[in-house]
């Protein structure tokens, strides 16, 4: 082994004393002298005493059917070291195909939509809420499906993690055997980052531990946080976190989606939610992080970490998930109980004669857009009035609601393929406000909209008593997978303060919907550095976030079964409109979790000026490239050779560029 390689591995041998008491599952660990390691060298730790992984210099990761793929005996021994936690599940849709997995009842449960009303999809070890990156080899269809269910981009094996030991053994096995490793929690993933053909998946979904700490203090130099905190395991979903908030009468900044994992990829790439304007991003709330590194070491990092651990502490907050390690738990700030008021309005445009729509396929409205069928009222026929009203709504939110710590959650989307009908829906959410103040705030908005639209839009009934933010989550989370494709842009404040620039900005958004027949999803908030506080203000969060007042997302649903050429045609169509957004926001960026997985300039768009430092940390912490997911730090050195050539697909071998 070279001297340089020895030096690069030295930081991985250091451990950091836990800043808080580990969860019980975190105390179950693997060590270099564990019997499993001594009897099965494939799960040995990285150190200067061990040789480099045998596949370190090979062009591609090991793949089923190749000589480098672990033998059946290897997999059996690996499973033994995990005490039987190794799974080999097929995609859920296999129940609809002829073969041993066929199950007519289960197939009907999925195809009827009933599965989407339960935890079925989220609790599945391989399924993702965005399915198109896996390919079309096992489409969900009725139980008369013919042919075979092909695994495609779904993982080959899954480890059902219930301890840190499981994570360590899996990381070590993947590194030493040269197997592609992917990380999956709930599968709330829009870019195919939790799947991959021929991969070994670390499934952290069942790590559900939670702890409320009434008094938590951490100091670093002149900085200090002293107050309540919560420790959240990687598998805790948002709806569960809301329930914990209610039980403990606290507030924690959380994602908006009930199936999102707060202690995973959400905060790792910034993380936004309903309280972003009030308390900041998810990354701004973090007080400590426990994880397993690429070398297999379990460490905890925080504001007082030193050396390579200090680099990790900075990088993990905003520098990307599936990149620097596998997170097992996170300590977040907790805040006093907070109440919120929220109401919604919608109106539509119909009966147009527009023929310049260029979208290449019939429109499928993305799920979650407020309503999937036209509202029965509030429709007008004047395009000018409709778009003027929508524009006014965005300006009103920026000027009047964001400054109060609120946010606005909106959609503009086509209702049919002919571009003759559109709808706009928005909710106005404000924390710590009385009903009378809320009414006074919204009354001018509704008065102006009625004047512009020339229809009656009465102010909705406003609850006398605001709802506790924590009470919003007293529910379970359910959802159906889809083939929605996302692209996003962080629009800075200057695009709203300069009227000429704002007119151009809104015109580009209008064009995306009206001519592009795409769905626009806008979230208005302002996670400034001032709001971030400490330690959030010193992190790897994309700097463009701190100037953002509108997070704009462009969405379309990819039709199942299309060819790679058709996929590229759809991509080029949407890219035309995103490029115009970029021209109007030079130097800004995009939120990776809801960004384009095929973004060409992803290093800047997702990480900005932080990228060079992040790449240096990645190469020191993970010299083997154990952790790889599309558009994460360091991924320019590898690519997926998708079997069908589908843009963004994960149905192929991972190879060096």
mmCIF file of C-alpha atoms in Angstrom, residues 243-510:
data_model
loop_
_atom_site.group_PDB
_atom_site.id
_atom_site.type_symbol
_atom_site.label_atom_id
_atom_site.label_comp_id
_atom_site.label_asym_id
_atom_site.label_seq_id
_atom_site.Cartn_x
_atom_site.Cartn_y
_atom_site.Cartn_z
ATOM 1 C CA UNK A 243 -47.035 13.040 16.426
ATOM 2 C CA UNK A 244 -43.975 13.249 18.682
ATOM 3 C CA UNK A 245 -44.267 17.059 18.621
ATOM 4 C CA UNK A 246 -47.864 16.881 19.789
ATOM 5 C CA UNK A 247 -47.030 14.400 22.542
ATOM 6 C CA UNK A 248 -44.247 16.642 23.883
ATOM 7 C CA UNK A 249 -45.898 20.033 23.187
ATOM 8 C CA UNK A 250 -43.012 21.300 21.029
ATOM 9 C CA UNK A 251 -42.321 22.470 17.489
ATOM 10 C CA UNK A 252 -39.640 21.037 15.203
ATOM 11 C CA UNK A 253 -38.942 22.330 11.701
ATOM 12 C CA UNK A 254 -40.073 19.462 9.475
ATOM 13 C CA UNK A 255 -40.709 18.579 5.827
ATOM 14 C CA UNK A 256 -44.121 19.139 4.296
ATOM 15 C CA UNK A 257 -44.549 15.583 2.991
ATOM 16 C CA UNK A 258 -45.698 12.987 5.507
ATOM 17 C CA UNK A 259 -43.502 10.246 4.023
ATOM 18 C CA UNK A 260 -40.252 12.246 4.003
ATOM 19 C CA UNK A 261 -37.458 11.175 6.368
ATOM 20 C CA UNK A 262 -36.355 14.337 8.247
ATOM 21 C CA UNK A 263 -33.112 12.728 9.484
ATOM 22 C CA UNK A 264 -31.919 11.667 6.047
ATOM 23 C CA UNK A 265 -31.730 13.195 2.604
ATOM 24 C CA UNK A 266 -34.090 16.049 3.530
ATOM 25 C CA UNK A 267 -31.788 18.120 5.745
ATOM 26 C CA UNK A 268 -28.661 16.835 3.959
ATOM 27 C CA UNK A 269 -29.472 19.014 0.936
ATOM 28 C CA UNK A 270 -30.952 21.928 2.961
ATOM 29 C CA UNK A 271 -34.536 20.771 3.582
ATOM 30 C CA UNK A 272 -37.541 23.131 3.416
ATOM 31 C CA UNK A 273 -40.940 23.142 5.107
ATOM 32 C CA UNK A 274 -43.799 25.239 6.434
ATOM 33 C CA UNK A 275 -41.600 27.062 8.975
ATOM 34 C CA UNK A 276 -38.698 27.862 6.640
ATOM 35 C CA UNK A 277 -39.378 31.619 6.812
ATOM 36 C CA UNK A 278 -39.762 31.456 10.594
ATOM 37 C CA UNK A 279 -36.891 29.226 11.724
ATOM 38 C CA UNK A 280 -34.876 28.413 8.612
ATOM 39 C CA UNK A 281 -33.987 25.283 6.663
ATOM 40 C CA UNK A 282 -33.770 21.744 7.984
ATOM 41 C CA UNK A 283 -29.968 21.948 7.887
ATOM 42 C CA UNK A 284 -30.133 25.042 10.109
ATOM 43 C CA UNK A 285 -31.720 23.028 12.929
ATOM 44 C CA UNK A 286 -29.022 20.362 13.259
ATOM 45 C CA UNK A 287 -26.981 20.121 16.481
ATOM 46 C CA UNK A 288 -25.243 16.768 15.966
ATOM 47 C CA UNK A 289 -25.178 13.882 13.494
ATOM 48 C CA UNK A 290 -24.346 10.194 13.996
ATOM 49 C CA UNK A 291 -23.269 8.188 10.974
ATOM 50 C CA UNK A 292 -21.233 5.325 9.545
ATOM 51 C CA UNK A 293 -18.394 6.446 7.273
ATOM 52 C CA UNK A 294 -17.096 4.821 4.091
ATOM 53 C CA UNK A 295 -14.400 3.157 6.207
ATOM 54 C CA UNK A 296 -17.069 1.503 8.363
ATOM 55 C CA UNK A 297 -16.493 3.647 11.456
ATOM 56 C CA UNK A 298 -19.424 4.873 13.562
ATOM 57 C CA UNK A 299 -18.923 8.494 14.612
ATOM 58 C CA UNK A 300 -20.870 11.458 15.945
ATOM 59 C CA UNK A 301 -20.046 14.961 14.716
ATOM 60 C CA UNK A 302 -21.102 18.375 15.978
ATOM 61 C CA UNK A 303 -20.021 22.011 16.414
ATOM 62 C CA UNK A 304 -16.947 21.035 18.462
ATOM 63 C CA UNK A 305 -15.638 18.352 16.114
ATOM 64 C CA UNK A 306 -12.059 18.711 14.924
ATOM 65 C CA UNK A 307 -9.991 17.539 11.963
ATOM 66 C CA UNK A 308 -11.791 15.429 9.379
ATOM 67 C CA UNK A 309 -14.834 15.220 11.654
ATOM 68 C CA UNK A 310 -15.155 19.020 11.516
ATOM 69 C CA UNK A 311 -15.152 18.781 7.727
ATOM 70 C CA UNK A 312 -17.916 16.189 7.902
ATOM 71 C CA UNK A 313 -19.940 18.341 10.303
ATOM 72 C CA UNK A 314 -19.851 21.168 7.767
ATOM 73 C CA UNK A 315 -20.422 19.005 4.674
ATOM 74 C CA UNK A 316 -23.294 16.886 5.993
ATOM 75 C CA UNK A 317 -25.492 19.958 6.511
ATOM 76 C CA UNK A 318 -26.374 20.871 2.935
ATOM 77 C CA UNK A 319 -23.637 19.049 1.035
ATOM 78 C CA UNK A 320 -25.805 16.135 0.016
ATOM 79 C CA UNK A 321 -27.137 12.775 1.163
ATOM 80 C CA UNK A 322 -25.735 9.405 0.021
ATOM 81 C CA UNK A 323 -22.327 11.071 -0.188
ATOM 82 C CA UNK A 324 -20.272 11.174 3.010
ATOM 83 C CA UNK A 325 -21.791 8.411 5.122
ATOM 84 C CA UNK A 326 -24.966 6.657 6.227
ATOM 85 C CA UNK A 327 -26.780 8.683 8.864
ATOM 86 C CA UNK A 328 -28.321 6.793 11.764
ATOM 87 C CA UNK A 329 -29.645 9.712 13.844
ATOM 88 C CA UNK A 330 -29.728 13.509 14.039
ATOM 89 C CA UNK A 331 -30.172 15.984 16.886
ATOM 90 C CA UNK A 332 -32.467 18.873 15.889
ATOM 91 C CA UNK A 333 -33.382 22.081 17.671
ATOM 92 C CA UNK A 334 -36.865 22.116 19.162
ATOM 93 C CA UNK A 335 -38.955 25.251 19.578
ATOM 94 C CA UNK A 336 -41.921 26.208 21.774
ATOM 95 C CA UNK A 337 -45.369 25.124 20.555
ATOM 96 C CA UNK A 338 -46.477 27.352 17.711
ATOM 97 C CA UNK A 339 -49.908 27.867 16.156
ATOM 98 C CA UNK A 340 -50.618 28.421 12.477
ATOM 99 C CA UNK A 341 -53.473 29.614 10.312
ATOM 100 C CA UNK A 342 -53.919 28.417 6.750
ATOM 101 C CA UNK A 343 -56.568 28.906 4.071
ATOM 102 C CA UNK A 344 -56.653 28.117 0.369
ATOM 103 C CA UNK A 345 -58.051 29.678 -2.762
ATOM 104 C CA UNK A 346 -58.243 28.584 -6.378
ATOM 105 C CA UNK A 347 -59.480 29.876 -9.685
ATOM 106 C CA UNK A 348 -59.247 28.726 -13.272
ATOM 107 C CA UNK A 349 -59.121 29.706 -16.919
ATOM 108 C CA UNK A 350 -61.082 27.801 -19.543
ATOM 109 C CA UNK A 351 -62.444 27.735 -23.103
ATOM 110 C CA UNK A 352 -59.357 29.063 -24.854
ATOM 111 C CA UNK A 353 -58.240 28.536 -28.431
ATOM 112 C CA UNK A 354 -54.501 28.065 -28.000
ATOM 113 C CA UNK A 355 -52.720 25.967 -30.595
ATOM 114 C CA UNK A 356 -49.056 26.646 -29.834
ATOM 115 C CA UNK A 357 -48.686 23.898 -27.211
ATOM 116 C CA UNK A 358 -45.621 21.792 -28.057
ATOM 117 C CA UNK A 359 -45.682 19.092 -25.355
ATOM 118 C CA UNK A 360 -44.991 15.792 -27.136
ATOM 119 C CA UNK A 361 -47.369 13.520 -25.158
ATOM 120 C CA UNK A 362 -50.868 13.607 -23.635
ATOM 121 C CA UNK A 363 -50.863 15.483 -20.332
ATOM 122 C CA UNK A 364 -50.974 13.604 -17.044
ATOM 123 C CA UNK A 365 -51.462 15.965 -14.098
ATOM 124 C CA UNK A 366 -48.839 15.267 -11.402
ATOM 125 C CA UNK A 367 -50.295 13.994 -8.119
ATOM 126 C CA UNK A 368 -50.644 16.451 -5.262
ATOM 127 C CA UNK A 369 -51.604 19.516 -7.295
ATOM 128 C CA UNK A 370 -54.475 20.584 -5.108
ATOM 129 C CA UNK A 371 -57.264 19.084 -7.184
ATOM 130 C CA UNK A 372 -57.169 16.578 -10.041
ATOM 131 C CA UNK A 373 -60.378 17.826 -11.679
ATOM 132 C CA UNK A 374 -61.518 21.388 -12.428
ATOM 133 C CA UNK A 375 -63.201 23.310 -9.598
ATOM 134 C CA UNK A 376 -66.929 23.814 -10.042
ATOM 135 C CA UNK A 377 -66.668 27.593 -9.608
ATOM 136 C CA UNK A 378 -64.165 30.449 -9.967
ATOM 137 C CA UNK A 379 -63.560 29.947 -13.703
ATOM 138 C CA UNK A 380 -63.018 32.843 -16.094
ATOM 139 C CA UNK A 381 -62.384 33.105 -19.836
ATOM 140 C CA UNK A 382 -59.934 36.016 -20.004
ATOM 141 C CA UNK A 383 -56.272 34.879 -20.210
ATOM 142 C CA UNK A 384 -55.045 38.371 -19.383
ATOM 143 C CA UNK A 385 -57.125 38.578 -16.216
ATOM 144 C CA UNK A 386 -56.179 35.060 -15.139
ATOM 145 C CA UNK A 387 -52.422 35.575 -15.452
ATOM 146 C CA UNK A 388 -52.582 39.073 -13.950
ATOM 147 C CA UNK A 389 -54.346 37.634 -10.908
ATOM 148 C CA UNK A 390 -51.808 34.813 -10.538
ATOM 149 C CA UNK A 391 -48.931 37.278 -10.800
ATOM 150 C CA UNK A 392 -50.509 39.572 -8.216
ATOM 151 C CA UNK A 393 -50.928 36.617 -5.855
ATOM 152 C CA UNK A 394 -47.199 35.807 -5.957
ATOM 153 C CA UNK A 395 -46.227 39.432 -5.378
ATOM 154 C CA UNK A 396 -48.659 39.726 -2.474
ATOM 155 C CA UNK A 397 -47.202 36.672 -0.802
ATOM 156 C CA UNK A 398 -43.657 37.973 -1.175
ATOM 157 C CA UNK A 399 -44.513 41.419 0.191
ATOM 158 C CA UNK A 400 -46.961 40.537 2.959
ATOM 159 C CA UNK A 401 -46.784 36.906 4.068
ATOM 160 C CA UNK A 402 -43.099 35.934 3.946
ATOM 161 C CA UNK A 403 -42.085 38.870 6.219
ATOM 162 C CA UNK A 404 -44.374 37.424 8.919
ATOM 163 C CA UNK A 405 -42.564 34.085 8.825
ATOM 164 C CA UNK A 406 -45.233 32.562 6.585
ATOM 165 C CA UNK A 407 -45.131 30.719 3.301
ATOM 166 C CA UNK A 408 -47.337 30.197 0.264
ATOM 167 C CA UNK A 409 -47.775 26.823 -1.419
ATOM 168 C CA UNK A 410 -49.060 27.036 -4.981
ATOM 169 C CA UNK A 411 -49.591 25.257 -8.291
ATOM 170 C CA UNK A 412 -50.366 26.458 -11.810
ATOM 171 C CA UNK A 413 -51.151 23.654 -14.212
ATOM 172 C CA UNK A 414 -52.957 22.676 -17.418
ATOM 173 C CA UNK A 415 -56.206 20.775 -17.085
ATOM 174 C CA UNK A 416 -56.077 19.147 -20.498
ATOM 175 C CA UNK A 417 -53.739 18.394 -23.388
ATOM 176 C CA UNK A 418 -55.004 21.163 -25.659
ATOM 177 C CA UNK A 419 -53.812 24.017 -23.431
ATOM 178 C CA UNK A 420 -57.355 25.371 -23.278
ATOM 179 C CA UNK A 421 -57.825 25.235 -19.503
ATOM 180 C CA UNK A 422 -55.578 26.054 -16.562
ATOM 181 C CA UNK A 423 -55.937 26.170 -12.811
ATOM 182 C CA UNK A 424 -54.208 28.037 -10.000
ATOM 183 C CA UNK A 425 -54.367 26.976 -6.374
ATOM 184 C CA UNK A 426 -52.553 28.442 -3.381
ATOM 185 C CA UNK A 427 -52.545 28.103 0.397
ATOM 186 C CA UNK A 428 -51.427 30.932 2.687
ATOM 187 C CA UNK A 429 -49.794 29.690 5.878
ATOM 188 C CA UNK A 430 -48.802 32.036 8.712
ATOM 189 C CA UNK A 431 -47.497 31.133 12.190
ATOM 190 C CA UNK A 432 -48.322 32.912 15.452
ATOM 191 C CA UNK A 433 -51.113 35.125 14.140
ATOM 192 C CA UNK A 434 -54.602 35.805 15.478
ATOM 193 C CA UNK A 435 -57.684 35.145 13.397
ATOM 194 C CA UNK A 436 -58.522 38.846 13.186
ATOM 195 C CA UNK A 437 -54.998 39.777 12.062
ATOM 196 C CA UNK A 438 -55.028 36.955 9.522
ATOM 197 C CA UNK A 439 -58.353 38.183 8.113
ATOM 198 C CA UNK A 440 -57.061 41.762 7.901
ATOM 199 C CA UNK A 441 -53.943 40.536 6.107
ATOM 200 C CA UNK A 442 -55.782 38.536 3.431
ATOM 201 C CA UNK A 443 -58.734 40.868 2.839
ATOM 202 C CA UNK A 444 -56.815 43.222 0.476
ATOM 203 C CA UNK A 445 -55.616 40.200 -1.526
ATOM 204 C CA UNK A 446 -59.133 38.832 -2.037
ATOM 205 C CA UNK A 447 -60.525 42.287 -2.804
ATOM 206 C CA UNK A 448 -57.906 42.842 -5.495
ATOM 207 C CA UNK A 449 -58.343 39.365 -6.995
ATOM 208 C CA UNK A 450 -62.106 39.840 -7.274
ATOM 209 C CA UNK A 451 -61.511 43.125 -9.078
ATOM 210 C CA UNK A 452 -58.993 41.580 -11.492
ATOM 211 C CA UNK A 453 -60.996 38.416 -12.183
ATOM 212 C CA UNK A 454 -64.420 40.102 -12.140
ATOM 213 C CA UNK A 455 -65.925 37.211 -10.177
ATOM 214 C CA UNK A 456 -66.854 36.704 -6.548
ATOM 215 C CA UNK A 457 -64.129 35.068 -4.461
ATOM 216 C CA UNK A 458 -65.270 35.382 -0.858
ATOM 217 C CA UNK A 459 -62.727 35.284 1.913
ATOM 218 C CA UNK A 460 -62.829 31.720 3.298
ATOM 219 C CA UNK A 461 -64.008 30.992 6.786
ATOM 220 C CA UNK A 462 -61.095 31.528 9.153
ATOM 221 C CA UNK A 463 -60.940 29.383 12.303
ATOM 222 C CA UNK A 464 -61.469 31.327 15.514
ATOM 223 C CA UNK A 465 -58.673 29.359 17.155
ATOM 224 C CA UNK A 466 -55.450 28.778 15.197
ATOM 225 C CA UNK A 467 -54.253 25.187 14.859
ATOM 226 C CA UNK A 468 -51.151 24.010 16.663
ATOM 227 C CA UNK A 469 -48.452 23.313 14.079
ATOM 228 C CA UNK A 470 -47.766 19.980 15.785
ATOM 229 C CA UNK A 471 -51.426 19.046 15.392
ATOM 230 C CA UNK A 472 -51.046 19.057 11.616
ATOM 231 C CA UNK A 473 -49.365 15.671 11.775
ATOM 232 C CA UNK A 474 -51.744 13.594 13.863
ATOM 233 C CA UNK A 475 -52.312 11.222 10.995
ATOM 234 C CA UNK A 476 -50.654 8.434 9.100
ATOM 235 C CA UNK A 477 -48.944 8.929 5.774
ATOM 236 C CA UNK A 478 -50.033 7.245 2.567
ATOM 237 C CA UNK A 479 -49.098 7.741 -1.038
ATOM 238 C CA UNK A 480 -48.877 6.123 -4.463
ATOM 239 C CA UNK A 481 -45.735 5.935 -6.611
ATOM 240 C CA UNK A 482 -45.698 7.993 -9.793
ATOM 241 C CA UNK A 483 -43.479 8.847 -12.747
ATOM 242 C CA UNK A 484 -43.236 12.565 -12.015
ATOM 243 C CA UNK A 485 -40.084 14.312 -13.256
ATOM 244 C CA UNK A 486 -38.859 17.408 -11.379
ATOM 245 C CA UNK A 487 -36.723 20.425 -12.255
ATOM 246 C CA UNK A 488 -36.368 23.451 -10.000
ATOM 247 C CA UNK A 489 -35.005 26.971 -9.606
ATOM 248 C CA UNK A 490 -34.401 29.170 -6.574
ATOM 249 C CA UNK A 491 -35.637 32.640 -7.548
ATOM 250 C CA UNK A 492 -33.842 35.380 -5.561
ATOM 251 C CA UNK A 493 -35.343 38.497 -4.006
ATOM 252 C CA UNK A 494 -33.997 40.740 -6.765
ATOM 253 C CA UNK A 495 -36.331 39.032 -9.257
ATOM 254 C CA UNK A 496 -39.263 40.424 -7.256
ATOM 255 C CA UNK A 497 -37.898 43.848 -6.299
ATOM 256 C CA UNK A 498 -37.011 44.911 -9.837
ATOM 257 C CA UNK A 499 -40.355 45.295 -11.635
ATOM 258 C CA UNK A 500 -38.924 44.812 -15.120
ATOM 259 C CA UNK A 501 -37.087 41.684 -14.017
ATOM 260 C CA UNK A 502 -40.172 40.417 -12.203
ATOM 261 C CA UNK A 503 -42.306 40.841 -15.330
ATOM 262 C CA UNK A 504 -39.767 38.819 -17.309
ATOM 263 C CA UNK A 505 -39.595 36.196 -14.570
ATOM 264 C CA UNK A 506 -43.342 35.723 -14.354
ATOM 265 C CA UNK A 507 -43.621 35.698 -18.142
ATOM 266 C CA UNK A 508 -41.176 32.778 -18.253
ATOM 267 C CA UNK A 509 -43.220 30.893 -15.648
ATOM 268 C CA UNK A 510 -46.424 31.578 -17.581
#
